[in-house]
């Protein structure tokens, strides 16, 4: 049996929540003051998830990189793998805010979306 | 050229005040020194913006985009690459704003000015870090701009000074990009950041040194190691300390309002906030000159900077329409126990407004009171890192009110 001690981050109350786990089963949750806090603590212990943000290289853009995020939290243990994959990508300018840069990277349930726009550099036409 | 309002600074506070004053029918000009609008936001690529004012969790660039669209649709005249160098009071009703631009030095006149120039970061010498002048020492914001605007990695083995939200967010950015964060060093006995950001330390196994100080940097050409020393309750160094090997030192030791131009123009400053003394319209002691955002008080939440921008715009409207806010008897706002600062400093008593304050140390089971108006509220915890925001209703009378926290 393991007892996890967490500080709830759902609201500024910052309750100290304890989650008692045996194997893969939650035995007891203590110290929360609302149902959302209880739910958060259980998920945080059994399958923690995070939104991931980074920048991706842009080809022929007015700026060298575009900022992106996962549009939903992904399992914490897959973060490193996702970051290594995103580091290999390059997108072509123009990029628009909200544009999906990768759909389901590495089979994950999420999309990677641009969080700003990057214009293309004007290329002069050669007659 | 005569404007009703000139806004100095195109961050969230400036953008919000410009679109609001334009919506109120005022002829508005917005000036920013950068080529792009948004202030600090375009480089804050993490989520956590807009939770209060939009009820949505956006990244900095996304939040900036919303505000910029609002300005674009509102008829505000915008000039970027316009670095404001001075503000002069020609009379109570006419101000002159001078700025340097690629076209040279230019000047515009306005009835009202909203000053929203943001803040600057404290640097290594302000926090007493001695030693070699070497490459590899950055403020958190500099490193953030390198990584998130230009895609350049500032270093591989990082020590961070300061455990506030900015330091923690940068710890996560470095760790995500594969750098090793070998320590976050905090002088105070408690961490500075929000609980949701403190999770970052656990997520990436980053050691936190509380009651410790970085005192010295050594290296030839580039940072090679830093000295860390334990401090006592008076923040005095105790013992010999120890060395940590690293190639990068990040200073995230707080922000200071950027007020040079306001001060030179003659506005009175509050040593407790580092920003100007203001009334409940956010008007400084210079008639018709308003302040909002981080140049008024350091806001950890962008929502409050936006809110102050809109309040300042409403004040500017009152000033412009009324040819100067009518002279009234201002009620003074005083600080009681544990209150590090409170803004505004004066109030008219004739309207509802937000009071912003910070405590000087953490207080559990706090009682927040303004005895003169019978306001009493219990708060489970107050921390110096989280701003206290209180709605004060109109109808306040008397010579002064006091914010007391026990
Ligand atoms: C690293 C970091 C992380 C943050 N994370 C969060 C978060 O997760 N959630 C949240 O809600 N808030 C967060 N904040 C806080 C939020 O970003 C600030 O409260 C907000 O940006 C302040 O807005 P501002 O308009 O006052 O200043 P700024 O954004 O600094 O904008 C000021 C602008 O004025 C310009 N300027 C200054 N002087 C002049 C001059 N003389 N002439 C012309 N232009 C000038 C500047 O260049 C700048 O563009 C974070 C802040 C930082 C630094």
XYZ file of C-alpha atoms and ligand atoms in Angstrom:
586
model
C 0.000 0.000 0.000
C 1.266 3.466 -0.916
C 0.042 6.868 0.271
C 0.571 9.775 -2.138
C 0.557 13.303 -0.687
C -0.484 15.960 -3.196
C -1.288 19.659 -3.183
C -4.456 20.149 -5.187
C -4.118 22.637 -8.055
C -7.759 22.930 -9.091
C -8.307 26.195 -7.200
C -6.301 28.543 -4.967
C -7.445 26.720 -1.801
C -4.493 24.333 -2.369
C -5.889 21.465 -0.252
C -3.430 18.799 0.910
C -4.892 15.602 -0.474
C -3.762 12.066 0.397
C -4.479 9.176 -1.930
C -4.082 5.638 -0.637
C -3.354 3.124 -3.387
C -3.083 -0.652 -3.284
C -1.823 -2.178 -6.506
C -3.777 -0.327 -9.160
C -6.773 0.430 -6.947
C -7.534 3.567 -4.976
C -8.437 2.600 -1.385
C -9.035 6.025 0.102
C -8.836 9.737 -0.697
C -8.595 12.262 2.124
C -8.247 16.019 2.576
C -10.113 17.282 -0.497
C -12.917 19.828 -0.130
C -14.737 19.385 -3.442
C -15.545 16.577 -5.911
C -13.314 18.128 -8.595
C -10.368 17.995 -6.220
C -11.030 14.350 -5.447
C -11.254 13.465 -9.137
C -8.072 15.388 -9.899
C -6.107 13.647 -7.133
C -7.162 10.179 -8.279
C -6.217 10.897 -11.879
C -2.943 12.508 -10.801
C -1.988 9.287 -9.009
C -3.284 6.708 -11.481
C -2.619 8.394 -14.846
C -1.130 11.895 -14.665
C -1.555 13.968 -17.825
C -0.027 17.240 -19.005
C -0.439 19.729 -21.824
C 2.876 19.985 -23.668
C 4.153 23.164 -25.328
C 7.213 23.799 -27.465
C 8.326 25.484 -30.691
C 8.759 23.919 -34.144
C 11.053 25.111 -36.924
C 9.466 27.042 -39.776
C 10.787 26.972 -43.331
C 10.670 30.241 -45.314
C 8.896 32.099 -42.502
C 9.292 35.652 -41.237
C 10.086 34.072 -37.897
C 12.338 31.041 -37.357
C 9.953 29.040 -35.148
C 6.258 28.712 -34.373
C 4.893 27.958 -30.910
C 2.655 24.875 -30.558
C 0.760 22.977 -27.871
C -1.085 19.692 -27.550
C -4.799 20.490 -27.655
C -5.447 18.089 -24.763
C -3.252 16.757 -21.942
C -1.181 13.672 -22.767
C 0.084 10.929 -20.423
C 3.068 12.235 -18.493
C 5.266 9.283 -19.355
C 4.957 9.994 -23.104
C 6.206 13.609 -22.866
C 9.861 12.934 -23.570
C 9.066 10.805 -26.598
C 6.714 13.449 -28.012
C 9.276 16.223 -27.483
C 11.976 14.245 -29.327
C 9.576 13.650 -32.204
C 8.502 17.317 -32.423
C 12.168 18.385 -32.487
C 12.545 16.607 -35.836
C 9.647 18.435 -37.507
C 9.697 21.457 -39.754
C 6.633 23.244 -41.138
C 6.303 25.409 -44.209
C 5.241 29.051 -43.783
C 2.627 30.489 -43.689
C 1.364 28.925 -40.472
C -1.918 30.081 -38.952
C -2.916 30.202 -35.315
C -5.072 27.155 -34.526
C -3.706 25.205 -37.505
C -3.182 21.496 -36.798
C 0.512 20.830 -37.278
C 0.360 17.094 -36.505
C -2.722 14.955 -35.979
C -2.277 12.124 -33.447
C 1.518 12.234 -33.141
C 2.934 8.821 -32.181
C -0.634 7.513 -32.048
C -1.537 9.822 -29.153
C -5.147 10.971 -28.639
C -4.164 14.604 -29.180
C -3.458 17.132 -31.912
C -0.493 19.475 -32.014
C -1.757 22.968 -32.911
C 0.023 26.239 -33.690
C -0.510 28.888 -31.013
C 0.561 31.796 -33.198
C 0.757 32.669 -36.880
C 3.961 32.980 -38.886
C 3.870 34.742 -42.240
C 5.885 33.562 -45.216
C 8.815 35.629 -46.452
C 7.971 37.314 -49.730
C 9.856 35.559 -52.493
C 10.538 37.623 -55.578
C 9.269 36.115 -58.838
C 11.955 35.783 -61.480
C 10.655 36.725 -64.886
C -1.623 65.904 -34.100
C -4.026 65.940 -31.157
C -5.367 62.645 -29.789
C -7.801 62.086 -26.973
C -5.664 59.246 -25.635
C -2.122 58.047 -26.300
C -1.334 54.608 -24.881
C 2.328 53.856 -24.150
C 3.029 50.097 -24.432
C 1.334 47.386 -26.488
C 1.270 44.537 -23.954
C -2.015 43.182 -22.574
C -2.645 46.258 -20.403
C -1.986 48.685 -23.266
C -3.961 46.658 -25.821
C -6.970 46.388 -23.512
C -6.914 50.087 -22.647
C -6.537 51.125 -26.291
C -9.463 49.055 -27.567
C -11.599 50.104 -24.611
C -10.922 53.828 -25.037
C -11.591 53.587 -28.753
C -14.882 51.797 -28.017
C -15.743 54.658 -25.671
C -15.437 56.976 -28.665
C -12.014 58.457 -27.943
C -9.478 59.076 -30.690
C -6.711 56.694 -29.629
C -3.085 56.085 -30.600
C -1.135 53.050 -29.356
C 2.680 53.132 -29.328
C 5.024 50.178 -28.795
C 8.765 49.919 -29.246
C 8.688 46.331 -30.573
C 7.934 45.348 -34.159
C 5.075 43.141 -32.867
C 2.288 43.801 -30.400
C 1.582 41.697 -27.318
C 4.342 42.744 -24.913
C 5.695 39.796 -22.991
C 2.944 37.400 -24.168
C 4.311 36.117 -27.517
C 7.238 34.530 -25.694
C 5.124 32.944 -22.916
C 4.154 29.852 -24.917
C 2.838 27.914 -21.891
C -0.861 27.694 -21.028
C -2.333 29.557 -18.035
C -3.606 32.781 -19.585
C -7.169 34.034 -19.448
C -8.499 31.633 -16.812
C -10.318 34.445 -14.991
C -11.294 36.936 -17.680
C -12.120 34.486 -20.488
C -12.793 31.299 -18.535
C -10.457 29.607 -21.012
C -6.915 28.322 -20.664
C -4.850 29.888 -23.443
C -1.132 30.200 -24.111
C 0.441 33.676 -24.113
C 0.524 34.033 -27.931
C -3.123 32.898 -28.191
C -4.210 35.366 -25.512
C -2.260 38.154 -27.250
C -3.936 37.252 -30.543
C -7.401 37.839 -29.019
C -6.412 41.264 -27.699
C -4.704 42.271 -30.952
C -7.802 41.296 -32.981
C -9.884 43.429 -30.631
C -7.596 46.416 -31.237
C -7.643 45.830 -35.008
C -11.433 45.902 -35.033
C -11.749 49.025 -32.922
C -10.253 51.839 -34.957
C -7.197 52.368 -32.763
C -4.253 53.852 -34.623
C -1.212 51.650 -33.957
C 2.443 52.526 -34.324
C 5.068 49.839 -33.630
C 8.831 50.372 -33.504
C 7.989 53.574 -31.670
C 10.093 53.895 -28.533
C 8.661 56.565 -26.243
C 11.445 58.699 -24.793
C 9.535 61.357 -22.868
C 6.219 62.580 -21.618
C 5.765 66.299 -20.981
C 2.857 68.090 -19.337
C 2.175 71.114 -21.562
C -0.828 71.904 -19.368
C -3.318 69.890 -17.321
C -5.221 69.209 -20.536
C -2.387 68.766 -23.034
C 0.430 66.218 -22.860
C 3.206 65.747 -25.364
C 4.562 62.258 -26.017
C 7.878 62.031 -27.854
C 9.092 58.810 -29.463
C 11.945 57.539 -31.584
C 10.988 55.563 -34.700
C 12.679 54.465 -37.940
C 11.491 57.811 -39.370
C 13.312 59.738 -36.630
C 12.054 61.509 -33.545
C 8.376 62.411 -33.552
C 5.948 63.987 -31.096
C 2.197 63.738 -30.619
C -0.182 65.558 -28.298
C -2.955 64.048 -26.247
C -5.489 65.065 -23.644
C -4.914 61.858 -21.706
C -2.084 59.323 -21.572
C -2.312 55.707 -20.438
C 1.063 54.467 -19.358
C 1.361 50.669 -19.746
C 5.072 50.094 -20.306
C 5.240 46.850 -18.318
C 8.138 45.827 -16.107
C 11.808 44.943 -16.322
C 13.518 41.948 -14.755
C 15.934 42.245 -11.867
C 19.489 41.327 -12.913
C 22.332 39.456 -11.188
C 23.908 42.487 -9.535
C 20.605 43.505 -7.949
C 20.424 40.133 -6.227
C 24.036 40.272 -5.080
C 25.707 37.642 -7.274
C 29.424 38.396 -7.498
C 32.181 36.724 -9.507
C 33.253 36.556 -13.148
C 31.580 38.421 -15.979
C 31.001 35.429 -18.226
C 28.629 34.286 -20.950
C 25.735 32.069 -19.900
C 24.018 34.382 -17.427
C 20.513 35.378 -18.481
C 17.367 36.744 -16.983
C 14.434 34.329 -17.316
C 12.795 36.547 -19.914
C 15.933 36.747 -22.058
C 16.288 32.964 -22.111
C 12.577 32.632 -22.824
C 12.816 34.978 -25.815
C 15.832 33.035 -27.151
C 14.026 29.700 -26.918
C 10.478 30.609 -27.810
C 10.887 33.431 -30.330
C 14.181 32.462 -31.962
C 14.481 28.718 -31.331
C 17.915 28.953 -29.733
C 18.885 26.829 -26.715
C 20.712 29.017 -24.163
C 22.439 26.134 -22.324
C 22.415 22.503 -21.221
C 23.003 22.474 -17.434
C 21.029 25.176 -15.723
C 20.776 26.664 -12.242
C 17.747 28.900 -11.689
C 17.665 31.699 -9.108
C 14.122 32.227 -7.798
C 11.186 29.839 -7.326
C 8.409 32.172 -8.443
C 6.132 31.240 -11.329
C 8.473 32.646 -13.943
C 11.430 30.605 -12.643
C 9.361 27.423 -12.443
C 7.910 27.894 -15.914
C 11.417 28.306 -17.290
C 12.546 25.213 -15.382
C 9.862 23.269 -17.261
C 10.797 24.800 -20.628
C 14.454 23.829 -20.178
C 13.571 20.330 -18.942
C 11.109 19.761 -21.806
C 13.793 20.705 -24.315
C 16.135 18.138 -22.813
C 18.381 20.365 -20.713
C 19.238 19.390 -17.162
C 17.945 21.752 -14.502
C 20.339 21.028 -11.648
C 18.655 23.259 -9.104
C 16.179 25.995 -8.329
C 17.602 28.193 -5.579
C 15.224 30.193 -3.374
C 16.352 32.630 -0.694
C 13.071 32.478 1.276
C 12.027 29.486 3.405
C 8.974 28.834 1.182
C 8.610 28.493 -2.586
C 7.232 31.473 -4.487
C 5.093 29.914 -7.215
C 1.510 28.730 -7.516
C 0.782 25.109 -6.534
C 0.114 24.185 -10.172
C 3.583 25.403 -11.123
C 5.316 23.750 -8.167
C 4.227 20.422 -9.683
C 6.836 21.075 -12.350
C 9.617 20.316 -9.852
C 8.147 16.876 -9.149
C 7.374 16.199 -12.820
C 11.009 16.641 -13.827
C 12.794 15.701 -10.557
C 14.268 19.167 -10.136
C 15.920 19.857 -6.749
C 14.634 22.928 -4.876
C 17.001 24.622 -2.409
C 14.931 26.713 0.016
C 16.690 29.231 2.317
C 19.652 29.230 -0.080
C 21.291 31.897 -2.172
C 23.571 31.894 -5.215
C 26.432 34.194 -4.240
C 29.124 33.735 -6.853
C 29.655 32.707 -10.492
C 32.934 31.303 -11.792
C 34.107 30.398 -15.263
C 36.509 31.232 -18.079
C 34.504 32.747 -20.924
C 31.364 30.785 -19.986
C 29.706 29.896 -16.666
C 31.333 26.769 -15.187
C 30.012 26.682 -11.636
C 28.041 28.689 -9.108
C 28.349 28.915 -5.347
C 25.261 28.225 -3.246
C 25.108 29.229 0.428
C 22.469 28.558 3.085
C 20.892 31.664 4.632
C 19.204 32.170 7.993
C 15.905 33.879 8.789
C 17.473 37.314 8.380
C 18.646 36.128 4.950
C 22.290 36.298 6.142
C 24.710 33.743 4.753
C 25.671 30.900 7.087
C 28.570 28.523 6.468
C 30.878 27.940 3.549
C 28.360 26.865 0.952
C 28.897 24.446 -1.912
C 29.521 24.604 -5.663
C 27.221 23.369 -8.427
C 28.641 22.703 -11.902
C 26.551 24.242 -14.669
C 26.911 26.150 -17.916
C 23.960 28.495 -17.485
C 22.631 30.681 -14.682
C 19.100 31.950 -14.975
C 18.016 34.927 -12.876
C 14.329 34.951 -12.109
C 14.323 37.256 -9.128
C 11.260 39.327 -9.715
C 10.097 42.216 -11.819
C 10.269 45.968 -11.265
C 7.759 48.395 -12.858
C 9.260 50.380 -15.739
C 8.505 53.922 -14.679
C 11.467 56.057 -15.736
C 9.426 58.185 -18.148
C 6.621 58.688 -15.630
C 9.050 59.619 -12.882
C 10.872 62.103 -15.102
C 7.514 63.652 -15.984
C 6.995 64.284 -12.269
C 4.611 61.515 -11.119
C 4.890 60.568 -7.452
C 5.968 56.956 -6.857
C 5.055 54.467 -4.141
C 8.173 52.745 -2.784
C 6.035 49.744 -1.788
C 4.888 48.940 -5.367
C 7.701 50.570 -7.344
C 4.924 52.080 -9.462
C 3.065 55.398 -9.374
C 0.613 56.601 -6.727
C -2.893 56.390 -8.252
C -6.552 57.016 -7.456
C -9.441 54.622 -8.148
C -9.485 55.727 -11.832
C -5.829 54.613 -11.946
C -4.900 58.258 -12.553
C -1.408 59.138 -11.366
C -0.575 62.375 -9.564
C -0.200 63.935 -13.038
C -3.731 64.980 -14.096
C -4.944 62.894 -17.049
C -2.012 60.468 -16.946
C -3.148 56.948 -16.058
C -1.180 53.761 -15.325
C -2.109 50.106 -15.868
C -0.560 46.639 -15.882
C 2.918 45.837 -14.660
C 4.082 49.435 -14.648
C 1.419 50.083 -11.996
C 1.873 46.911 -9.921
C 3.489 43.576 -10.745
C 0.591 41.352 -11.807
C 1.087 37.597 -11.795
C -2.141 37.202 -13.730
C -2.589 38.748 -17.127
C -6.322 39.057 -16.352
C -5.633 41.788 -13.810
C -3.364 43.681 -16.220
C -6.214 43.657 -18.764
C -8.726 44.733 -16.132
C -6.504 47.664 -15.115
C -6.166 48.646 -18.773
C -9.938 48.877 -19.113
C -10.301 50.789 -15.830
C -7.691 53.295 -16.982
C -9.556 53.758 -20.291
C -12.777 54.551 -18.427
C -10.845 57.050 -16.308
C -9.398 58.617 -19.455
C -12.909 58.946 -20.905
C -14.124 60.722 -17.775
C -11.106 63.031 -17.930
C -11.473 63.859 -21.631
C -15.261 64.360 -21.520
C -15.142 66.372 -18.333
C -12.081 68.391 -19.325
C -10.267 67.060 -16.328
C -11.760 64.985 -13.505
C -13.450 67.470 -11.171
C -11.505 68.184 -8.059
C -12.866 66.107 -5.236
C -11.898 65.189 -1.737
C -9.917 61.998 -2.070
C -10.154 59.355 0.625
C -6.753 57.920 1.538
C -6.179 54.190 1.601
C -3.824 53.067 4.373
C -1.975 49.796 4.940
C -2.623 47.767 8.091
C -0.909 44.615 9.422
C 0.871 42.286 6.948
C -0.084 44.433 3.953
C 2.957 44.969 1.729
C 1.138 47.229 -0.679
C -2.350 48.292 -1.619
C -3.542 50.003 -4.812
C -5.259 52.417 -5.441
C -3.831 54.839 -2.909
C -6.799 57.215 -3.039
C -10.454 56.804 -3.817
C -13.334 59.067 -4.663
C -15.964 57.003 -2.860
C -18.381 57.593 -5.735
C -17.921 54.312 -7.668
C -17.204 50.605 -7.375
C -13.604 49.596 -7.976
C -11.096 46.793 -7.434
C -8.568 47.017 -4.656
C -5.336 45.074 -5.301
C -3.001 44.137 -2.462
C -0.209 41.786 -1.498
C 0.754 40.418 1.914
C 4.299 40.670 3.253
C 4.402 37.015 4.357
C 2.162 33.928 4.114
C -0.910 34.183 6.387
C -3.129 31.181 7.174
C -6.787 31.600 8.150
C -6.466 35.227 7.266
C -9.034 37.849 8.182
C -9.216 40.646 5.616
C -10.897 43.799 6.890
C -11.634 47.363 5.912
C -13.127 48.445 9.259
C -14.308 51.901 8.135
C -16.786 50.374 5.671
C -17.581 47.213 7.625
C -15.918 44.872 5.104
C -14.829 41.545 6.612
C -13.761 38.458 4.751
C -12.103 35.201 5.725
C -9.506 33.756 3.359
C -7.971 30.281 3.995
C -4.467 31.292 2.849
C -2.813 34.449 1.582
C 0.614 34.224 -0.022
C 2.957 37.033 -1.074
C 2.992 35.539 -4.578
C -0.770 35.732 -5.062
C -2.493 39.053 -5.353
C -5.511 39.751 -3.169
C -8.281 41.450 -5.136
C -11.282 42.986 -3.370
C -14.364 44.682 -4.757
C -15.082 47.949 -2.942
C -18.582 49.354 -3.437
C -19.393 53.005 -3.956
C -20.624 55.103 -1.054
C -17.393 55.227 0.923
C -17.149 58.316 3.113
C -14.730 59.871 5.564
C -11.104 60.868 5.335
C -9.432 57.470 5.084
C -9.921 53.717 4.990
C -7.507 51.000 6.113
C -6.864 47.545 4.705
C -6.042 45.270 7.621
C -4.969 41.639 7.333
C -4.708 39.444 10.414
C 7.699 34.445 -17.856
C 6.309 34.938 -17.513
C 5.274 34.030 -17.374
C 3.970 34.463 -17.088
N 2.982 33.527 -16.975
C 1.693 33.919 -16.772
C 0.622 32.957 -16.748
O 0.836 31.735 -16.871
N -0.655 33.414 -16.574
C -0.930 34.748 -16.440
O -2.098 35.118 -16.322
N 0.084 35.667 -16.446
C 1.377 35.288 -16.603
N 2.386 36.231 -16.627
C 2.062 37.638 -16.303
C 1.598 38.492 -17.481
O 2.331 38.128 -18.620
C 1.805 39.958 -17.151
O 1.025 40.271 -16.045
C 1.408 40.884 -18.317
O 2.117 40.548 -19.489
C 1.669 42.338 -17.996
O 1.222 43.120 -19.057
P 1.693 44.588 -19.338
O 0.896 45.047 -20.521
O 1.627 45.383 -18.114
O 3.246 44.510 -19.705
P 4.091 43.863 -20.893
O 3.499 42.607 -21.388
O 5.484 43.830 -20.393
O 4.010 44.943 -22.076
C 4.614 46.220 -22.020
C 4.938 46.688 -23.416
O 5.334 48.055 -23.385
C 6.457 48.242 -24.227
N 7.193 49.428 -23.776
C 7.833 49.625 -22.598
N 8.417 50.832 -22.549
C 8.138 51.427 -23.721
C 8.495 52.695 -24.291
N 9.227 53.581 -23.614
N 8.055 52.983 -25.519
C 7.306 52.084 -26.222
N 6.942 50.884 -25.755
C 7.366 50.561 -24.515
C 7.215 46.941 -24.019
O 8.181 46.719 -25.021
C 6.081 45.929 -24.060
O 5.756 45.570 -25.383
C 3.710 35.840 -16.916
C 4.752 36.757 -17.054
C 6.039 36.326 -17.344
C 7.144 37.354 -17.481
